[in-house]
């Protein structure tokens, strides 16, 4: 600005913050009086056994929602649900249009870097992770001799790019066609109510209860992340 000039005052800009809802996950327990007292090998308490058995299934539902969740406020007749990664990560994208390649990852990282982002995680389907390993597991990298006791390279854990290193997170529920580059400091699960089980009022000759928890997904700075779509195998 000119020497001695007054300060320039620009208009204030309203802040737009991303938002999400929470999802409630629940599994009902209903153990008959007979089942509760029968001796079973390896099961000391049927009610507690069923409660613990419900947790892994609920965790799988929660993990699935990270990739497939649709943000919805819900109503008296429809459950509330949180939006998944695709709800928030919409800016930086790369169309693979084939099996995943190093250039796809490099391009996505370049977009994030240009926008000021620094992703450090690459979340991909287990099958796509195998295809990435196949890029390295070729005759160009592997040399076999009579002394070799192992065929192939070690599992790939990180991908090095010009714009930083990515740790690979292999997830069986991540869609094959999509991979996410995430900044771990700007994305994560939010726990409103951790999973817990409680007894309900007894009716009839059975012991009732439920396992319930409430969670959401937090994602900040859309341009700090990226996704690769159109991946085939």
PDB file of C-alpha atoms in Angstrom:
ATOM      1  CA  UNK A   1       0.000   0.000   0.000  1.00  0.00           C
ATOM      2  CA  UNK A   2       1.029   3.635  -0.210  1.00  0.00           C
ATOM      3  CA  UNK A   3       3.343   5.014   2.431  1.00  0.00           C
ATOM      4  CA  UNK A   4       1.368   6.567   5.274  1.00  0.00           C
ATOM      5  CA  UNK A   5      -1.960   5.380   3.849  1.00  0.00           C
ATOM      6  CA  UNK A   6      -4.870   4.492   6.147  1.00  0.00           C
ATOM      7  CA  UNK A   7      -5.705   0.845   6.832  1.00  0.00           C
ATOM      8  CA  UNK A   8      -7.982  -0.816   4.288  1.00  0.00           C
ATOM      9  CA  UNK A   9     -11.054  -2.367   5.865  1.00  0.00           C
ATOM     10  CA  UNK A  10     -12.672  -5.160   3.924  1.00  0.00           C
ATOM     11  CA  UNK A  11     -16.116  -6.730   4.489  1.00  0.00           C
ATOM     12  CA  UNK A  12     -16.471  -9.405   7.140  1.00  0.00           C
ATOM     13  CA  UNK A  13     -17.043 -12.899   5.813  1.00  0.00           C
ATOM     14  CA  UNK A  14     -19.498 -15.215   7.537  1.00  0.00           C
ATOM     15  CA  UNK A  15     -17.906 -18.445   8.682  1.00  0.00           C
ATOM     16  CA  UNK A  16     -19.364 -21.604   7.158  1.00  0.00           C
ATOM     17  CA  UNK A  17     -18.612 -24.667   9.247  1.00  0.00           C
ATOM     18  CA  UNK A  18     -19.342 -28.275   8.237  1.00  0.00           C
ATOM     19  CA  UNK A  19     -21.869 -30.073  10.392  1.00  0.00           C
ATOM     20  CA  UNK A  20     -23.056 -33.588  11.000  1.00  0.00           C
ATOM     21  CA  UNK A  21     -25.634 -35.518  12.970  1.00  0.00           C
ATOM     22  CA  UNK A  22     -25.239 -38.509  15.268  1.00  0.00           C
ATOM     23  CA  UNK A  23     -26.339 -42.087  14.666  1.00  0.00           C
ATOM     24  CA  UNK A  24     -27.649 -44.399  17.383  1.00  0.00           C
ATOM     25  CA  UNK A  25     -26.582 -48.037  17.201  1.00  0.00           C
ATOM     26  CA  UNK A  26     -28.546 -50.585  19.192  1.00  0.00           C
ATOM     27  CA  UNK A  27     -28.837 -54.337  19.623  1.00  0.00           C
ATOM     28  CA  UNK A  28     -31.610 -55.889  21.728  1.00  0.00           C
ATOM     29  CA  UNK A  29     -31.025 -58.784  24.132  1.00  0.00           C
ATOM     30  CA  UNK A  30     -33.741 -61.284  25.046  1.00  0.00           C
ATOM     31  CA  UNK A  31     -32.626 -64.339  27.004  1.00  0.00           C
ATOM     32  CA  UNK A  32     -35.183 -66.838  28.227  1.00  0.00           C
ATOM     33  CA  UNK A  33     -35.109 -67.965  31.826  1.00  0.00           C
ATOM     34  CA  UNK A  34     -34.239 -71.494  30.733  1.00  0.00           C
ATOM     35  CA  UNK A  35     -31.348 -70.371  28.526  1.00  0.00           C
ATOM     36  CA  UNK A  36     -29.967 -68.270  31.346  1.00  0.00           C
ATOM     37  CA  UNK A  37     -29.535 -71.208  33.724  1.00  0.00           C
ATOM     38  CA  UNK A  38     -28.455 -73.948  31.301  1.00  0.00           C
ATOM     39  CA  UNK A  39     -24.797 -74.890  31.658  1.00  0.00           C
ATOM     40  CA  UNK A  40     -22.940 -74.386  28.385  1.00  0.00           C
ATOM     41  CA  UNK A  41     -19.313 -75.130  27.676  1.00  0.00           C
ATOM     42  CA  UNK A  42     -17.306 -71.898  27.647  1.00  0.00           C
ATOM     43  CA  UNK A  43     -20.282 -69.663  28.522  1.00  0.00           C
ATOM     44  CA  UNK A  44     -20.654 -68.695  32.153  1.00  0.00           C
ATOM     45  CA  UNK A  45     -23.472 -66.198  31.671  1.00  0.00           C
ATOM     46  CA  UNK A  46     -25.650 -66.268  28.544  1.00  0.00           C
ATOM     47  CA  UNK A  47     -26.849 -62.681  28.973  1.00  0.00           C
ATOM     48  CA  UNK A  48     -23.342 -61.235  29.228  1.00  0.00           C
ATOM     49  CA  UNK A  49     -22.176 -63.482  26.384  1.00  0.00           C
ATOM     50  CA  UNK A  50     -24.881 -62.161  24.046  1.00  0.00           C
ATOM     51  CA  UNK A  51     -24.125 -58.572  25.077  1.00  0.00           C
ATOM     52  CA  UNK A  52     -20.438 -58.974  24.245  1.00  0.00           C
ATOM     53  CA  UNK A  53     -21.318 -60.773  21.010  1.00  0.00           C
ATOM     54  CA  UNK A  54     -23.415 -57.789  19.867  1.00  0.00           C
ATOM     55  CA  UNK A  55     -20.521 -55.318  20.141  1.00  0.00           C
ATOM     56  CA  UNK A  56     -18.477 -56.501  17.115  1.00  0.00           C
ATOM     57  CA  UNK A  57     -21.557 -56.385  14.886  1.00  0.00           C
ATOM     58  CA  UNK A  58     -22.390 -52.855  16.027  1.00  0.00           C
ATOM     59  CA  UNK A  59     -18.796 -51.799  15.432  1.00  0.00           C
ATOM     60  CA  UNK A  60     -19.002 -53.168  11.886  1.00  0.00           C
ATOM     61  CA  UNK A  61     -22.152 -51.127  11.273  1.00  0.00           C
ATOM     62  CA  UNK A  62     -20.358 -48.039  12.558  1.00  0.00           C
ATOM     63  CA  UNK A  63     -17.372 -48.699  10.301  1.00  0.00           C
ATOM     64  CA  UNK A  64     -19.631 -49.193   7.274  1.00  0.00           C
ATOM     65  CA  UNK A  65     -21.246 -45.816   7.940  1.00  0.00           C
ATOM     66  CA  UNK A  66     -17.855 -44.100   7.636  1.00  0.00           C
ATOM     67  CA  UNK A  67     -17.929 -44.883   3.916  1.00  0.00           C
ATOM     68  CA  UNK A  68     -21.654 -45.139   3.175  1.00  0.00           C
ATOM     69  CA  UNK A  69     -23.332 -42.886   5.750  1.00  0.00           C
ATOM     70  CA  UNK A  70     -25.932 -40.383   4.534  1.00  0.00           C
ATOM     71  CA  UNK A  71     -26.360 -37.211   6.583  1.00  0.00           C
ATOM     72  CA  UNK A  72     -29.988 -36.963   7.670  1.00  0.00           C
ATOM     73  CA  UNK A  73     -31.678 -35.084  10.508  1.00  0.00           C
ATOM     74  CA  UNK A  74     -34.251 -37.829  10.973  1.00  0.00           C
ATOM     75  CA  UNK A  75     -37.821 -37.506  12.160  1.00  0.00           C
ATOM     76  CA  UNK A  76     -40.336 -39.199  14.408  1.00  0.00           C
ATOM     77  CA  UNK A  77     -40.507 -42.083  11.918  1.00  0.00           C
ATOM     78  CA  UNK A  78     -36.999 -42.084  10.393  1.00  0.00           C
ATOM     79  CA  UNK A  79     -33.751 -42.519  12.342  1.00  0.00           C
ATOM     80  CA  UNK A  80     -31.153 -39.773  12.429  1.00  0.00           C
ATOM     81  CA  UNK A  81     -27.847 -40.660  10.701  1.00  0.00           C
ATOM     82  CA  UNK A  82     -24.413 -39.143  10.232  1.00  0.00           C
ATOM     83  CA  UNK A  83     -22.835 -38.504   6.851  1.00  0.00           C
ATOM     84  CA  UNK A  84     -19.747 -40.495   5.837  1.00  0.00           C
ATOM     85  CA  UNK A  85     -16.488 -39.365   4.294  1.00  0.00           C
ATOM     86  CA  UNK A  86     -18.139 -38.755   0.923  1.00  0.00           C
ATOM     87  CA  UNK A  87     -20.421 -36.155   2.486  1.00  0.00           C
ATOM     88  CA  UNK A  88     -17.483 -33.884   3.301  1.00  0.00           C
ATOM     89  CA  UNK A  89     -14.588 -34.774   0.983  1.00  0.00           C
ATOM     90  CA  UNK A  90     -15.737 -33.366  -2.350  1.00  0.00           C
ATOM     91  CA  UNK A  91     -13.045 -30.961  -3.553  1.00  0.00           C
ATOM     92  CA  UNK A  92      -9.838 -32.750  -4.564  1.00  0.00           C
ATOM     93  CA  UNK A  93     -10.539 -35.795  -6.726  1.00  0.00           C
ATOM     94  CA  UNK A  94      -8.720 -38.017  -9.218  1.00  0.00           C
ATOM     95  CA  UNK A  95     -10.389 -40.419 -11.659  1.00  0.00           C
ATOM     96  CA  UNK A  96      -8.302 -43.599 -11.777  1.00  0.00           C
ATOM     97  CA  UNK A  97     -10.403 -45.218 -14.496  1.00  0.00           C
ATOM     98  CA  UNK A  98      -8.387 -48.412 -14.046  1.00  0.00           C
ATOM     99  CA  UNK A  99      -6.379 -50.227 -11.405  1.00  0.00           C
ATOM    100  CA  UNK A 100      -4.824 -47.806  -8.960  1.00  0.00           C
ATOM    101  CA  UNK A 101      -1.475 -46.343  -9.983  1.00  0.00           C
ATOM    102  CA  UNK A 102       1.238 -44.359  -8.257  1.00  0.00           C
ATOM    103  CA  UNK A 103       0.361 -41.373 -10.448  1.00  0.00           C
ATOM    104  CA  UNK A 104      -3.208 -41.339  -9.065  1.00  0.00           C
ATOM    105  CA  UNK A 105      -1.874 -40.971  -5.544  1.00  0.00           C
ATOM    106  CA  UNK A 106       0.716 -38.382  -6.603  1.00  0.00           C
ATOM    107  CA  UNK A 107      -1.917 -36.277  -8.360  1.00  0.00           C
ATOM    108  CA  UNK A 108      -4.294 -36.364  -5.385  1.00  0.00           C
ATOM    109  CA  UNK A 109      -1.474 -35.402  -3.032  1.00  0.00           C
ATOM    110  CA  UNK A 110      -0.480 -32.525  -5.322  1.00  0.00           C
ATOM    111  CA  UNK A 111      -4.025 -31.140  -5.250  1.00  0.00           C
ATOM    112  CA  UNK A 112      -4.086 -31.240  -1.451  1.00  0.00           C
ATOM    113  CA  UNK A 113      -0.648 -29.686  -1.147  1.00  0.00           C
ATOM    114  CA  UNK A 114      -1.605 -26.840  -3.479  1.00  0.00           C
ATOM    115  CA  UNK A 115      -4.626 -26.167  -1.260  1.00  0.00           C
ATOM    116  CA  UNK A 116      -2.507 -26.127   1.896  1.00  0.00           C
ATOM    117  CA  UNK A 117      -3.309 -29.680   3.017  1.00  0.00           C
ATOM    118  CA  UNK A 118      -0.963 -32.398   4.277  1.00  0.00           C
ATOM    119  CA  UNK A 119      -2.668 -35.825   4.130  1.00  0.00           C
ATOM    120  CA  UNK A 120      -0.919 -38.615   6.014  1.00  0.00           C
ATOM    121  CA  UNK A 121      -3.358 -41.546   5.592  1.00  0.00           C
ATOM    122  CA  UNK A 122      -4.373 -43.557   2.529  1.00  0.00           C
ATOM    123  CA  UNK A 123      -7.561 -45.521   3.238  1.00  0.00           C
ATOM    124  CA  UNK A 124      -8.184 -48.256   0.668  1.00  0.00           C
ATOM    125  CA  UNK A 125      -9.981 -51.549   0.193  1.00  0.00           C
ATOM    126  CA  UNK A 126      -7.953 -54.678   0.952  1.00  0.00           C
ATOM    127  CA  UNK A 127      -8.109 -55.751  -2.700  1.00  0.00           C
ATOM    128  CA  UNK A 128      -6.807 -52.389  -3.895  1.00  0.00           C
ATOM    129  CA  UNK A 129      -3.987 -52.676  -1.355  1.00  0.00           C
ATOM    130  CA  UNK A 130      -3.036 -55.955  -2.999  1.00  0.00           C
ATOM    131  CA  UNK A 131      -2.967 -54.253  -6.402  1.00  0.00           C
ATOM    132  CA  UNK A 132      -0.652 -51.589  -4.980  1.00  0.00           C
ATOM    133  CA  UNK A 133       1.658 -54.316  -3.743  1.00  0.00           C
ATOM    134  CA  UNK A 134       1.581 -55.909  -7.191  1.00  0.00           C
ATOM    135  CA  UNK A 135       3.104 -52.706  -8.580  1.00  0.00           C
ATOM    136  CA  UNK A 136       6.145 -53.403  -6.436  1.00  0.00           C
ATOM    137  CA  UNK A 137       6.037 -57.208  -6.589  1.00  0.00           C
ATOM    138  CA  UNK A 138       7.361 -57.456 -10.138  1.00  0.00           C
ATOM    139  CA  UNK A 139      10.473 -58.816 -11.740  1.00  0.00           C
ATOM    140  CA  UNK A 140      11.828 -55.283 -11.755  1.00  0.00           C
ATOM    141  CA  UNK A 141      12.026 -55.305  -7.953  1.00  0.00           C
ATOM    142  CA  UNK A 142      12.270 -58.981  -6.961  1.00  0.00           C
ATOM    143  CA  UNK A 143      15.364 -61.054  -7.547  1.00  0.00           C
ATOM    144  CA  UNK A 144      15.113 -64.778  -6.813  1.00  0.00           C
ATOM    145  CA  UNK A 145      18.111 -66.953  -6.018  1.00  0.00           C
ATOM    146  CA  UNK A 146      18.425 -70.463  -4.705  1.00  0.00           C
ATOM    147  CA  UNK A 147      18.835 -69.057  -1.202  1.00  0.00           C
ATOM    148  CA  UNK A 148      15.528 -67.152  -1.217  1.00  0.00           C
ATOM    149  CA  UNK A 149      12.984 -68.524   1.236  1.00  0.00           C
ATOM    150  CA  UNK A 150      10.337 -65.924   0.380  1.00  0.00           C
ATOM    151  CA  UNK A 151       8.707 -64.963  -2.876  1.00  0.00           C
ATOM    152  CA  UNK A 152       7.528 -61.363  -3.106  1.00  0.00           C
ATOM    153  CA  UNK A 153       8.109 -58.160  -1.214  1.00  0.00           C
ATOM    154  CA  UNK A 154       6.984 -57.332   2.310  1.00  0.00           C
ATOM    155  CA  UNK A 155       3.467 -55.876   2.713  1.00  0.00           C
ATOM    156  CA  UNK A 156       3.297 -52.206   1.723  1.00  0.00           C
ATOM    157  CA  UNK A 157       2.692 -50.038   4.770  1.00  0.00           C
ATOM    158  CA  UNK A 158       3.500 -46.568   3.403  1.00  0.00           C
ATOM    159  CA  UNK A 159       3.507 -44.716   0.107  1.00  0.00           C
ATOM    160  CA  UNK A 160       6.137 -42.037  -0.457  1.00  0.00           C
ATOM    161  CA  UNK A 161       5.246 -39.077  -2.669  1.00  0.00           C
ATOM    162  CA  UNK A 162       6.866 -35.760  -3.549  1.00  0.00           C
ATOM    163  CA  UNK A 163       4.396 -34.083  -1.182  1.00  0.00           C
ATOM    164  CA  UNK A 164       4.693 -36.329   1.855  1.00  0.00           C
ATOM    165  CA  UNK A 165       4.335 -39.873   3.116  1.00  0.00           C
ATOM    166  CA  UNK A 166       1.041 -41.735   3.444  1.00  0.00           C
ATOM    167  CA  UNK A 167       0.390 -44.549   5.874  1.00  0.00           C
ATOM    168  CA  UNK A 168      -1.849 -47.209   4.329  1.00  0.00           C
ATOM    169  CA  UNK A 169      -5.024 -48.049   6.249  1.00  0.00           C
ATOM    170  CA  UNK A 170      -6.508 -51.206   4.740  1.00  0.00           C
ATOM    171  CA  UNK A 171     -10.255 -51.485   5.347  1.00  0.00           C
ATOM    172  CA  UNK A 172     -12.441 -54.322   4.084  1.00  0.00           C
ATOM    173  CA  UNK A 173     -15.497 -52.046   4.134  1.00  0.00           C
ATOM    174  CA  UNK A 174     -13.968 -49.291   2.016  1.00  0.00           C
ATOM    175  CA  UNK A 175     -15.542 -49.424  -1.479  1.00  0.00           C
ATOM    176  CA  UNK A 176     -13.222 -50.918  -4.086  1.00  0.00           C
ATOM    177  CA  UNK A 177     -13.846 -48.002  -6.442  1.00  0.00           C
ATOM    178  CA  UNK A 178     -12.821 -45.294  -3.961  1.00  0.00           C
ATOM    179  CA  UNK A 179      -9.706 -44.496  -1.946  1.00  0.00           C
ATOM    180  CA  UNK A 180      -9.364 -41.612   0.515  1.00  0.00           C
ATOM    181  CA  UNK A 181      -6.334 -39.468   1.311  1.00  0.00           C
ATOM    182  CA  UNK A 182      -6.920 -38.028   4.763  1.00  0.00           C
ATOM    183  CA  UNK A 183      -5.248 -35.619   7.137  1.00  0.00           C
ATOM    184  CA  UNK A 184      -5.592 -37.537  10.408  1.00  0.00           C
ATOM    185  CA  UNK A 185      -5.538 -34.299  12.439  1.00  0.00           C
ATOM    186  CA  UNK A 186      -8.731 -33.136  10.722  1.00  0.00           C
ATOM    187  CA  UNK A 187     -10.908 -36.255  10.672  1.00  0.00           C
ATOM    188  CA  UNK A 188     -12.150 -38.677  13.314  1.00  0.00           C
ATOM    189  CA  UNK A 189     -15.077 -40.339  15.055  1.00  0.00           C
ATOM    190  CA  UNK A 190     -16.994 -38.415  17.704  1.00  0.00           C
ATOM    191  CA  UNK A 191     -18.431 -40.374  20.622  1.00  0.00           C
ATOM    192  CA  UNK A 192     -21.563 -38.863  22.113  1.00  0.00           C
ATOM    193  CA  UNK A 193     -22.364 -42.039  24.055  1.00  0.00           C
ATOM    194  CA  UNK A 194     -19.923 -44.968  24.135  1.00  0.00           C
ATOM    195  CA  UNK A 195     -21.271 -48.475  23.679  1.00  0.00           C
ATOM    196  CA  UNK A 196     -22.757 -49.807  26.913  1.00  0.00           C
ATOM    197  CA  UNK A 197     -25.271 -52.480  27.812  1.00  0.00           C
ATOM    198  CA  UNK A 198     -28.107 -52.123  30.275  1.00  0.00           C
ATOM    199  CA  UNK A 199     -30.954 -54.236  31.559  1.00  0.00           C
ATOM    200  CA  UNK A 200     -34.549 -53.457  30.618  1.00  0.00           C
ATOM    201  CA  UNK A 201     -37.734 -54.195  32.527  1.00  0.00           C
ATOM    202  CA  UNK A 202     -38.461 -57.906  32.699  1.00  0.00           C
ATOM    203  CA  UNK A 203     -41.637 -59.100  31.009  1.00  0.00           C
ATOM    204  CA  UNK A 204     -42.553 -62.763  30.890  1.00  0.00           C
ATOM    205  CA  UNK A 205     -40.016 -65.493  31.513  1.00  0.00           C
ATOM    206  CA  UNK A 206     -37.027 -63.760  29.939  1.00  0.00           C
ATOM    207  CA  UNK A 207     -34.277 -61.312  30.756  1.00  0.00           C
ATOM    208  CA  UNK A 208     -34.172 -58.312  28.437  1.00  0.00           C
ATOM    209  CA  UNK A 209     -31.613 -55.626  27.743  1.00  0.00           C
ATOM    210  CA  UNK A 210     -29.850 -53.682  25.014  1.00  0.00           C
ATOM    211  CA  UNK A 211     -26.434 -52.576  23.869  1.00  0.00           C
ATOM    212  CA  UNK A 212     -26.524 -48.969  22.664  1.00  0.00           C
ATOM    213  CA  UNK A 213     -24.118 -46.224  21.616  1.00  0.00           C
ATOM    214  CA  UNK A 214     -24.245 -42.936  19.702  1.00  0.00           C
ATOM    215  CA  UNK A 215     -21.548 -41.646  17.363  1.00  0.00           C
ATOM    216  CA  UNK A 216     -20.781 -39.204  14.562  1.00  0.00           C
ATOM    217  CA  UNK A 217     -18.015 -38.376  12.086  1.00  0.00           C
ATOM    218  CA  UNK A 218     -16.084 -35.104  12.229  1.00  0.00           C
ATOM    219  CA  UNK A 219     -14.298 -33.833   9.113  1.00  0.00           C
ATOM    220  CA  UNK A 220     -12.666 -30.390   8.916  1.00  0.00           C
ATOM    221  CA  UNK A 221     -11.127 -28.577   5.953  1.00  0.00           C
ATOM    222  CA  UNK A 222     -12.481 -30.280   2.845  1.00  0.00           C
ATOM    223  CA  UNK A 223      -9.488 -29.203   0.770  1.00  0.00           C
ATOM    224  CA  UNK A 224      -7.043 -30.846   3.185  1.00  0.00           C
ATOM    225  CA  UNK A 225      -8.276 -34.252   1.963  1.00  0.00           C
ATOM    226  CA  UNK A 226      -8.752 -35.967  -1.398  1.00  0.00           C
ATOM    227  CA  UNK A 227     -10.286 -39.048  -2.934  1.00  0.00           C
ATOM    228  CA  UNK A 228      -9.534 -41.287  -5.895  1.00  0.00           C
ATOM    229  CA  UNK A 229     -12.568 -42.734  -7.670  1.00  0.00           C
ATOM    230  CA  UNK A 230     -13.198 -45.062 -10.593  1.00  0.00           C
ATOM    231  CA  UNK A 231     -10.740 -47.671  -9.289  1.00  0.00           C
ATOM    232  CA  UNK A 232     -11.170 -51.094 -10.894  1.00  0.00           C
ATOM    233  CA  UNK A 233      -9.545 -54.473 -10.309  1.00  0.00           C
TER     234      UNK A 233
END
